Amino acid sequence: MLCNTCYAMAIPFPFSAIVGQDDMKLAILIAAIDPSVGGVLVVGDRGTGKSTAVRGLAALLPPMKAVVGCRYGCDPAATSACCEDCTARRASGPPPKTHLIPVPVVDLPLGATEDRVVGALDLEKALSQGVKAFEPGLLARAHRGFLYIDEVNLLEDHLVDLLIDVAASGENVVEREGLSVRHPARFVLVGSGNPEEGELRPQLLDRFGLSVEVKTPETLTERVEVVRRRDAYEQDPAGFAEQWKAEADKTRKRIVAARKRLAHTAIPEAARERAAQLCMALGTDGLRGDLTLIKAARACAALAGEPAVTDAHIRQVAGPALRHRLRRNPLDDAGSGVRVERAVAELMGA
Amino acid sequence: MNAPSLTPSPSSALYAEPRDPLSAEASLVAALLALDGAGLGGVALRAPACPLRTDWLALLRGLLPAATPFRRLPLHASSAALLGGLDLSASLHHGRVQAQPGLLAQAHQGWLVLGMAERVPAHMTAQLCAALDTHEVRLEREGLTQLHPAHIALVALDEGMEDDEQLPAALLDRLAFHLPLESGPDEALWQAQDLAAARQRLPQVSLPDRVLQAVCAASLALGVDSMRAPLMALRCSRALAALDGQDEVSEDHASMAVRLVLAPRATRWPASEPAPAEPQPAPDSPEPKESEEPPPDKEAPPPDDAPDAGAEPELTEDTVEDSHEDLALPQGALEEMLVQAALAAVPPGLLAALKAGQMHRRASAAQGRAGALQKSLQRGRPVGTRRGELRSGARLHLLDTLRAAAPWQRWRHQQADALASIGPKPRILVQREDFHVRQFRQNRPTTTVFVVDASGSAALHRLAEAKGAVELLLAECYVRRDRAAVVAFRGAGAEVLLPPTRSLARAKRSLAGLPAGGGTPLASGLDAAHQLALQITRQGESPVVVVLTDGRANLARDGSPGRVRATEDALAAARQFKLAGITALLIDTSAQPQATAQTLAQTMGASYIPLPHAGAQGLSQAVRLATAKSAS
């Protein structure tokens, strides 16, 4: 029994109606275009629409093809990275039936227990029938989609360990009551948090491909627009969403088009060199920064509809791709953001 | 809809009558919350446990529709109690899964009352914030996946006595009203039936765009950063209009809303306002803003020179006015009125209050009061259990282990029977995955690093006083069982005189024998302190750096003389502190407060205390605040 307002809250604030915050929107779009970029971390002030943006994302994603009857929503086109059922089915019979399903954007709520995150034995069945059955958890539900953790810095340590492990391997392994289940769990990790309220472990930080910092808008015009739209939304969520539908469709089309273009977007040798130079100048750890930078720049080029990655794209994504990887202060985004900017300016001119 | 006519309107009586503003305000807040509690989030009620508070809560309850849930939320309610979970006994009894809704879900369409809210633990803060934002509880616990509506409002009873005892900022941000309760509510103003009428009217109340713009401008002028604040002020103005029997928000409603919602959040005096003619806070009145930390990343200009500082970033008052002109708003007067309304509500001793506002904003980032917290499996205060292995000294929580094992007993017994195991079968079958271990939380010790400028410029006059200040701080450290370290810099460079030690007597001695004189290699001193602070962090302790200097550097990092380079280097060294988020305190030892030292403190992200004005009280309070901050 939901009251009217609760139904209303079920309609998320439209992504396209978010005022400003271009860095954040770009990072989220990049993750939607090329999931292999590896997740987005959004940190910043209170009340800047961090969670609003992520929750609005679901409405923007074009539906995806999935195997009918597969509880993990396996990709019919994928040869590897299928669940055991699909692999078995493929080996034995004709190609499976497919249908279109919405891309999952799964919330990992605070206070979630481990059994619900990784999946466990189905309690209901164990209690009522004494039967052993696996009940997939949030990681399974997020397969091929997004896993969103609000207040990621407040997440319990053991859940963090678990997420790091699964995010790295793309596979979730559950051993319980003599039951051994492994299933694919490839998802884009999206986290948001306020660094004032707790630090983020460097290992988890490193799992995020892009990191953006959001600030409260400072000009009056912008603030008035934020308040005006939010107020309109709160008064009539459905009407407001309807008003922004055209815009949302446009963004969805852009994502679809960019995904198609992605494979044909060239990465010239010069761009690769540029990215390597930038990473060297900043002394980022490992190759992950380099790779993410190139991938993000390519997604950015695809989004802009350009045939090849140029310096402009690298410049645009350098901050989000690198600022959380600088060795000295992995947790301080404000300072490292400036360092990235400086390095970019030195390399490519102001 | 035939709303009873509300003439003479009770709230217009309120606007006119300055008789006992607080009691009228308390009663108005109760009425507004009874009208649109979930929309406004609720109230932070700052008062000790007293009959006044009980009266106010009774007033609120009386105005709510009958059967509105009104639940007490215990401070140490576990996640299970708050969010809900498996009802184990019912599930075992019925042989199927039975959920136990948590307090958030039980309070749907109603109220939660949180006592001692200034001590609310971090996990509860986050869960309350999530519920206030989304109006639902998403449950992924103990084999259950559920979504409950939770359209709740919160009364946070803040019993904090000191400025640094505050609700967590994240929670405060989501509660429309911050109400100090100093006199009792005025009961006669509204009746339950007035509210029933207003409740019907509320959805139709319209909001003119000019009011919206003016409220935004007022919030900017008062230095309220959060975007939730103007939104809540607008919601509040709608509720006021509905309460007044109006269909449109008027200027009076807006100014009352600004006064109720924005004034308590003000972080600065609007630049164009004249300084208030009221008793100034005692020692630092000449530079009222000197210890005020500018909001992160933007420089709030001191109020007295703002009108001619035309090139400042957006946040100064004159730029606000510029943007008004851009928008061609016909309503400069309206904003002026709103700002005035807010200022009128700011209690006497405004600068002190605003300064305190800065301070508690800083302190409230800290969840614990003393030392940062770290989780441990062995020592400290128990904070619950989690599934885990019994290794590296973890302690088993028997009850939770059995709880985890309970639902599976039937199934396990079947299995055991099927396997026809030899020997007697235990009555309860516990397996490795049931093990729950205790989690403890312990305070992280703090180490105070003293960085003492022993150069000629500072030392000759002031070193004795600086030493006195350090002794005072050492006494504080002793009380808290903290460690101390001493770094001194003079002449050629910096030196760690005393590595972190618990022997405060040694710290005192090493200072007493400190020779003075020579140049001021400030950058080297700061670098050395930074290295030491990082080392302390790595050891799992929280450093607090106390720098005693006049800020007048004259030796660069490489030892070459020259004020300009030396200052640049010092600022660069100072920046590292801010970047690393190291809590720091800068005590200006010069005879007059120096702009250089202030700039240095700002660059470091340090609290600035000019020694001439810092009495024993001021110093120890500043250190207390700083250590509270280091706990974040």
CSV table of C-alpha atoms in Angstrom, one decimal, chain A residues 1-6 9-10 21 45-52 55 105-118 120-133 135-138 141 150-151 154-159 161-162 175-179 194-199 213 215-232 234-235 328-329 331-339 342, chain B residues 39 79 83 86 91-92 95-98 108-109 122-123 126-127 129-130 133-136 138-145 147-151 169-171 173-174 202-203 205 207 209 212-213 216-220 224-228 230-231 234-235 238 296-298 313-315 320 323-324 327 329 335 361 365-367 375 386-387 404 406-408 410-412 414-415 431-434 439 444 530-531 534 576 578-581 632:
chain,number,residue,atom,x,y,z
A,1,MET,CA,0.0,0.0,0.0
A,2,LEU,CA,1.8,3.0,-1.3
A,3,CYS,CA,0.5,6.5,-0.8
A,4,ASN,CA,0.3,8.9,-3.7
A,5,THR,CA,3.5,10.6,-2.7
A,6,CYS,CA,5.3,7.3,-2.6
A,9,MET,CA,8.9,9.3,-5.4
A,10,ALA,CA,9.1,6.3,-7.6
A,21,GLN,CA,27.4,19.5,-13.0
A,45,ASP,CA,29.1,18.6,-1.1
A,46,ARG,CA,25.8,17.7,0.4
A,47,GLY,CA,22.7,18.4,-1.6
A,48,THR,CA,24.3,18.6,-5.0
A,49,GLY,CA,22.3,15.9,-6.7
A,50,LYS,CA,24.9,13.1,-6.6
A,51,SER,CA,22.3,10.4,-6.1
A,52,THR,CA,19.8,12.2,-8.2
A,55,ARG,CA,19.0,7.3,-10.0
A,105,VAL,CA,20.6,-0.1,-12.1
A,106,VAL,CA,20.7,-1.7,-8.7
A,107,ASP,CA,20.9,0.1,-5.4
A,108,LEU,CA,23.1,-1.3,-2.7
A,109,PRO,CA,21.3,0.1,0.3
A,110,LEU,CA,23.1,0.9,3.5
A,111,GLY,CA,22.8,-1.8,6.0
A,112,ALA,CA,22.6,-4.5,3.4
A,113,THR,CA,23.9,-7.8,4.7
A,114,GLU,CA,26.4,-10.0,3.0
A,115,ASP,CA,24.0,-12.8,2.2
A,116,ARG,CA,21.8,-10.4,0.1
A,117,VAL,CA,24.8,-8.9,-1.6
A,118,VAL,CA,26.5,-12.1,-2.8
A,120,ALA,CA,22.7,-17.2,-0.4
A,121,LEU,CA,20.5,-20.2,0.1
A,122,ASP,CA,16.8,-19.4,-0.3
A,123,LEU,CA,15.6,-19.1,3.3
A,124,GLU,CA,12.0,-19.4,2.4
A,125,LYS,CA,12.5,-22.7,0.6
A,126,ALA,CA,14.8,-24.0,3.3
A,127,LEU,CA,12.3,-23.2,6.0
A,128,SER,CA,9.1,-24.3,4.3
A,129,GLN,CA,10.2,-27.2,2.2
A,130,GLY,CA,13.6,-28.0,3.6
A,131,VAL,CA,15.0,-27.6,0.1
A,132,LYS,CA,18.4,-26.2,-0.9
A,133,ALA,CA,18.1,-23.6,-3.6
A,135,GLU,CA,18.8,-17.2,-4.2
A,136,PRO,CA,20.9,-14.8,-6.3
A,137,GLY,CA,21.9,-11.5,-4.6
A,138,LEU,CA,22.4,-7.9,-5.6
A,141,ARG,CA,20.9,-8.6,-10.3
A,150,ASP,CA,25.3,5.7,-2.0
A,151,GLU,CA,27.6,6.8,0.8
A,154,LEU,CA,30.3,4.2,4.9
A,155,LEU,CA,30.2,0.8,3.5
A,156,GLU,CA,31.2,-2.0,5.9
A,157,ASP,CA,34.8,-3.1,5.4
A,158,HIS,CA,34.0,-6.8,4.6
A,159,LEU,CA,31.5,-5.7,2.0
A,161,ASP,CA,36.6,-6.5,0.3
A,162,LEU,CA,33.9,-8.5,-1.4
A,175,GLU,CA,30.1,-21.4,-1.2
A,176,ARG,CA,27.5,-22.1,1.4
A,177,GLU,CA,25.9,-25.2,2.9
A,178,GLY,CA,27.8,-27.3,0.6
A,179,LEU,CA,26.3,-25.4,-2.3
A,194,ASN,CA,30.9,12.9,1.0
A,195,PRO,CA,34.6,12.7,1.8
A,196,GLU,CA,33.9,14.6,5.0
A,197,GLU,CA,32.0,11.7,6.4
A,198,GLY,CA,34.7,9.0,6.1
A,199,GLU,CA,37.5,8.0,3.9
A,213,GLU,CA,33.9,16.1,-7.8
A,215,LYS,CA,30.2,21.4,-5.9
A,216,THR,CA,27.2,23.4,-5.0
A,217,PRO,CA,26.5,25.9,-7.8
A,218,GLU,CA,27.7,29.3,-7.0
A,219,THR,CA,26.0,31.7,-9.3
A,220,LEU,CA,22.6,32.9,-8.4
A,221,THR,CA,21.2,32.2,-11.9
A,222,GLU,CA,22.2,28.6,-11.6
A,223,ARG,CA,20.9,28.2,-8.1
A,224,VAL,CA,17.6,29.7,-9.0
A,225,GLU,CA,17.2,27.2,-11.9
A,226,VAL,CA,18.1,24.3,-9.6
A,227,VAL,CA,15.5,25.3,-7.1
A,228,ARG,CA,12.9,26.1,-9.7
A,229,ARG,CA,13.2,22.7,-11.4
A,230,ARG,CA,13.4,20.8,-8.1
A,231,ASP,CA,10.3,22.6,-6.9
A,232,ALA,CA,8.4,21.9,-10.1
A,234,GLU,CA,8.3,18.0,-6.1
A,235,GLN,CA,4.9,19.6,-6.9
A,328,ARG,CA,50.7,11.3,-3.0
A,329,ASN,CA,47.2,12.0,-1.8
A,331,LEU,CA,42.0,10.7,-1.2
A,332,ASP,CA,42.3,14.4,-1.8
A,333,ASP,CA,40.4,15.2,-5.0
A,334,ALA,CA,40.5,18.9,-4.7
A,335,GLY,CA,44.2,19.1,-4.6
A,336,SER,CA,44.9,16.4,-7.1
A,337,GLY,CA,42.4,17.9,-9.6
A,338,VAL,CA,44.5,21.0,-9.7
A,339,ARG,CA,47.6,18.9,-10.2
A,342,ARG,CA,48.4,21.8,-14.3
B,39,GLY,CA,8.2,17.5,3.2
B,79,SER,CA,20.5,-1.5,11.7
B,83,LEU,CA,15.6,-1.0,8.8
B,86,LEU,CA,13.9,-11.4,9.7
B,91,SER,CA,9.6,-17.6,10.9
B,92,LEU,CA,10.6,-20.7,12.8
B,95,GLY,CA,7.9,-22.4,8.9
B,96,ARG,CA,8.1,-19.6,6.5
B,97,VAL,CA,9.9,-16.3,6.2
B,98,GLN,CA,8.3,-13.6,8.3
B,108,HIS,CA,5.6,5.7,7.7
B,109,GLN,CA,3.3,8.7,7.4
B,122,ALA,CA,27.4,7.3,11.6
B,123,HIS,CA,25.5,4.4,10.3
B,126,ALA,CA,23.3,7.7,6.9
B,127,GLN,CA,20.2,5.5,7.1
B,129,CYS,CA,19.3,10.6,5.6
B,130,ALA,CA,18.6,7.9,3.0
B,133,ASP,CA,15.7,11.6,0.9
B,134,THR,CA,14.0,8.8,-0.8
B,135,HIS,CA,10.9,8.3,1.5
B,136,GLU,CA,11.4,4.6,1.4
B,138,ARG,CA,15.2,-0.6,0.8
B,139,LEU,CA,15.9,-3.7,2.7
B,140,GLU,CA,18.4,-6.2,1.6
B,141,ARG,CA,19.0,-8.1,4.8
B,142,GLU,CA,19.0,-11.6,6.2
B,143,GLY,CA,17.5,-13.3,3.1
B,144,LEU,CA,14.9,-10.6,2.6
B,145,THR,CA,14.5,-8.1,-0.2
B,147,LEU,CA,10.8,-2.1,-0.2
B,148,HIS,CA,8.8,-0.2,2.4
B,149,PRO,CA,7.4,3.3,2.0
B,150,ALA,CA,8.8,5.5,4.8
B,151,HIS,CA,7.3,8.9,4.5
B,169,ALA,CA,25.9,18.1,9.3
B,170,ALA,CA,24.3,15.6,6.9
B,171,LEU,CA,21.3,15.2,9.1
B,173,ASP,CA,21.0,19.7,6.3
B,174,ARG,CA,17.9,17.6,5.9
B,202,LEU,CA,-1.6,22.9,0.9
B,203,PRO,CA,-1.4,21.1,-2.5
B,205,VAL,CA,-0.8,26.8,-2.8
B,207,LEU,CA,4.5,30.0,-5.5
B,209,ASP,CA,8.6,32.9,-9.3
B,212,LEU,CA,11.5,31.7,-5.5
B,213,GLN,CA,14.3,33.9,-6.9
B,216,CYS,CA,17.6,31.8,-3.5
B,217,ALA,CA,19.2,35.2,-3.4
B,218,ALA,CA,18.7,35.5,0.3
B,219,SER,CA,20.2,32.1,0.9
B,220,LEU,CA,23.2,33.0,-1.2
B,224,VAL,CA,24.0,29.1,2.9
B,225,ASP,CA,25.7,26.7,0.5
B,226,SER,CA,23.4,23.7,0.5
B,227,MET,CA,20.7,23.6,-2.1
B,228,ARG,CA,18.3,21.9,0.2
B,230,PRO,CA,16.2,27.3,-0.1
B,231,LEU,CA,14.1,24.4,-1.2
B,234,LEU,CA,10.1,27.4,-0.1
B,235,ARG,CA,8.2,24.4,1.2
B,238,ARG,CA,3.9,27.2,1.1
B,296,PRO,CA,36.1,25.4,1.1
B,297,ASP,CA,37.4,26.6,-2.2
B,298,LYS,CA,36.1,30.0,-2.2
B,313,PRO,CA,34.0,35.4,-7.1
B,314,GLU,CA,30.2,35.1,-7.3
B,315,LEU,CA,29.7,34.8,-3.6
B,320,VAL,CA,24.8,38.9,-6.2
B,323,SER,CA,23.4,39.0,-11.2
B,324,HIS,CA,20.1,40.5,-10.1
B,327,LEU,CA,18.0,38.9,-14.5
B,329,LEU,CA,14.4,41.4,-11.4
B,335,GLU,CA,15.3,40.1,-1.2
B,361,ARG,CA,30.2,23.2,10.9
B,365,ALA,CA,32.0,16.7,10.5
B,366,ALA,CA,33.4,14.6,13.3
B,367,GLN,CA,31.2,11.7,14.4
B,375,LYS,CA,37.3,-0.9,13.9
B,386,ARG,CA,29.3,-9.6,11.6
B,387,ARG,CA,29.7,-12.9,9.8
B,404,ALA,CA,22.2,-17.6,12.0
B,406,ALA,CA,18.5,-21.5,13.5
B,407,PRO,CA,16.6,-21.3,10.2
B,408,TRP,CA,18.7,-24.0,8.7
B,410,ARG,CA,15.4,-28.5,9.8
B,411,TRP,CA,17.2,-28.8,6.5
B,412,ARG,CA,20.5,-29.7,8.1
B,414,GLN,CA,17.4,-33.9,7.1
B,415,GLN,CA,20.8,-33.9,5.5
B,431,GLN,CA,28.4,-24.8,10.5
B,432,ARG,CA,31.3,-22.6,9.7
B,433,GLU,CA,29.2,-20.1,7.7
B,434,ASP,CA,27.1,-19.4,10.8
B,439,GLN,CA,33.2,-6.1,16.2
B,444,ARG,CA,42.4,6.2,17.6
B,530,HIS,CA,54.3,17.3,7.3
B,531,GLN,CA,56.6,14.3,7.1
B,534,LEU,CA,52.2,11.4,7.6
B,576,GLN,CA,50.4,20.1,1.6
B,578,LYS,CA,45.4,21.1,3.5
B,579,LEU,CA,45.8,18.5,0.7
B,580,ALA,CA,46.5,15.7,3.2
B,581,GLY,CA,43.7,16.9,5.4
B,632,SER,CA,36.5,13.0,11.3
